[in-house]
Short mmCIF file of C-alpha atoms in Angstrom, two decimals:
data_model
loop_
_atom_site.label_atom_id
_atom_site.label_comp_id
_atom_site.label_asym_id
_atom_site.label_seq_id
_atom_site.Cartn_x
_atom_site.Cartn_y
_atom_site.Cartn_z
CA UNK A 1 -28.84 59.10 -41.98
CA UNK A 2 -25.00 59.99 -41.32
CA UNK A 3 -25.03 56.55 -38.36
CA UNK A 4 -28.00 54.01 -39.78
CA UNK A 5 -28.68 52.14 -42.35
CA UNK A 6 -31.36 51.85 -44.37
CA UNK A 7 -33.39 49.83 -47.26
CA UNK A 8 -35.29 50.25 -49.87
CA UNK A 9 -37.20 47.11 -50.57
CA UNK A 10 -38.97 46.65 -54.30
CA UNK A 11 -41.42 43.47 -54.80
CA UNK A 12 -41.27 43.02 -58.80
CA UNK A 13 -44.31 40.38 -59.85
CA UNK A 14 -44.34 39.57 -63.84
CA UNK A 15 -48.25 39.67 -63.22
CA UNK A 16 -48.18 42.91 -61.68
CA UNK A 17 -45.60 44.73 -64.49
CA UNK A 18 -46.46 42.74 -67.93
CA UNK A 19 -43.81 44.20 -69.41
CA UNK A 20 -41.31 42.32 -67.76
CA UNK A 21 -42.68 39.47 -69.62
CA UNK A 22 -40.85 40.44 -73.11
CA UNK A 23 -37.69 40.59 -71.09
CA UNK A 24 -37.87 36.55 -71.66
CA UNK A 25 -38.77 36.65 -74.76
CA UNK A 26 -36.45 39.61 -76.31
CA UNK A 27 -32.94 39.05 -75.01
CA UNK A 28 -32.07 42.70 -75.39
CA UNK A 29 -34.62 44.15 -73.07
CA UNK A 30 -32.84 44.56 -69.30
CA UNK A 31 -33.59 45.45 -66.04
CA UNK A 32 -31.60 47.93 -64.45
CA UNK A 33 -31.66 49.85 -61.26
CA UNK A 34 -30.65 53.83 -61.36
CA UNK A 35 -30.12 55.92 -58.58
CA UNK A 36 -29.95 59.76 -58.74
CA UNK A 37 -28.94 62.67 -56.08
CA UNK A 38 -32.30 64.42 -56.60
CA UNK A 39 -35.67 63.96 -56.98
CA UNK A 40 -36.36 65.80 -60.25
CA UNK A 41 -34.48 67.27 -63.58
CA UNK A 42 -31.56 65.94 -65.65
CA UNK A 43 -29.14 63.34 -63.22
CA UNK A 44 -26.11 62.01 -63.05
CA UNK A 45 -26.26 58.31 -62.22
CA UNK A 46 -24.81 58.11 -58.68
CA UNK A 47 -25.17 55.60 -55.93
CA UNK A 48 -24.31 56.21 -51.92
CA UNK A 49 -20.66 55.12 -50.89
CA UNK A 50 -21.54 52.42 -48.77
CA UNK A 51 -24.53 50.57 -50.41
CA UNK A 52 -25.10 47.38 -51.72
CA UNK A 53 -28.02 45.98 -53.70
CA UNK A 54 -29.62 42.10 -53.37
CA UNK A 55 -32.03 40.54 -55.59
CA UNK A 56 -34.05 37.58 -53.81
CA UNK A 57 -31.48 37.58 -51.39
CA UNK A 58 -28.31 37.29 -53.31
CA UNK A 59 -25.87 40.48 -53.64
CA UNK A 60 -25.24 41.95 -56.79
CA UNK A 61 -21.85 42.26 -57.53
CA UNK A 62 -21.64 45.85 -59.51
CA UNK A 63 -19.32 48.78 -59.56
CA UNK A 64 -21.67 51.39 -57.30
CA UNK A 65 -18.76 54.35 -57.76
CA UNK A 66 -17.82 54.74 -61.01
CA UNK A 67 -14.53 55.90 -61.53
CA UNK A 68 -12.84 58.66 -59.20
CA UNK A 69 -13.27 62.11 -59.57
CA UNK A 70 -15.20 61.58 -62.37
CA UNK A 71 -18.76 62.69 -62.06
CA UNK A 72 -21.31 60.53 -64.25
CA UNK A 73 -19.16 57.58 -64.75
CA UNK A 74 -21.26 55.31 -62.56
CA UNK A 75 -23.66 53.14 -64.65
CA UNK A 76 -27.05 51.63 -64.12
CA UNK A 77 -26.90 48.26 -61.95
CA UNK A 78 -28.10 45.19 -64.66
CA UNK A 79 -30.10 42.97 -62.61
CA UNK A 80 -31.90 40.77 -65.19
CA UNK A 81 -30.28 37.51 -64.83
CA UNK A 82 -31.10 37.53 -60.82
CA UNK A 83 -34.69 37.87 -61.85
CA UNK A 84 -37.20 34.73 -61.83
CA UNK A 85 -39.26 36.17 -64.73
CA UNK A 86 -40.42 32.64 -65.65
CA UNK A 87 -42.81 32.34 -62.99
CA UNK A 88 -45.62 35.59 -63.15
CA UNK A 89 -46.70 34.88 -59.42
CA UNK A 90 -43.28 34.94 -58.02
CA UNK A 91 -42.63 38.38 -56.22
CA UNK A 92 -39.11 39.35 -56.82
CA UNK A 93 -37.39 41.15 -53.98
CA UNK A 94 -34.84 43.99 -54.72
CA UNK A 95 -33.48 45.66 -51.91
CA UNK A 96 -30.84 48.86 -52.16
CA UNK A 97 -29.06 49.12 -48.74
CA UNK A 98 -27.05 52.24 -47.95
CA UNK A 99 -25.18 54.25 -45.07
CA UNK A 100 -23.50 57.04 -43.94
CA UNK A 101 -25.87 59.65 -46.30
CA UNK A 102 -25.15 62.92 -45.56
CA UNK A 103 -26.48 65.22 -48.31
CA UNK A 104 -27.09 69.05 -47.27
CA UNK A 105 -30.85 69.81 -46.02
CA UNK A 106 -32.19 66.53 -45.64
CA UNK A 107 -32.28 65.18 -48.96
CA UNK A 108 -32.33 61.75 -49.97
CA UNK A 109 -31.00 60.06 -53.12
CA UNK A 110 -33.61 58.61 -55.26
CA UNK A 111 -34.16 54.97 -56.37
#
């Protein structure tokens, strides 16, 4: 992955996840999108240097980096507000788009 890029695509329905239904009704219920450096145990939240994430086709402006040389500071992406929740047939598209990966043996972050 150190030359392409490539994208994680999510389709989020209200009818196929009910409870993003209570996300209208409770105002302090978000949606957030994490992304980790392994596949399993305790994580720091990290994202790839070069990635971006879009919800139904708009970018999300977020900080992806969290502050230098700090390890952990990078917090979960809120995506809530670019969610059409009030329609339960709508399918939702998050995508994650990222570059220039190079972790050691092949690994891949996890979204």
């Amino acid at each position: 992955m150190q030359h392409h890029r490539h994208t994680v695509k999510i389709p989020l329905r209200v009818s196929d996840h009910p409870i993003l239904a209570r996300v209208l009704r409770e105002p302090t219920l978000r949606v957030m999108v994490f992304c980790a450096g392994e596949g399993h145990g305790r994580q720091d939240i990290t994202f790839p240097h070069q990635s971006e994430i879009k919800v139904n086709g708009g970018e999300v402006k977020a900080n992806l980096r969290g502050l230098k040389n700090k390890p952990g500071s990078t917090r979960p992406v809120d995506i809530t507000k670019e969610l059409r929740l009030n329609l339960p047939a709508y399918s939702n598209s998050v995508e994650m788009t990222y570059a220039l990966t190079n972790k050691a043996g092949g690994e891949s972050f996890q979204v």
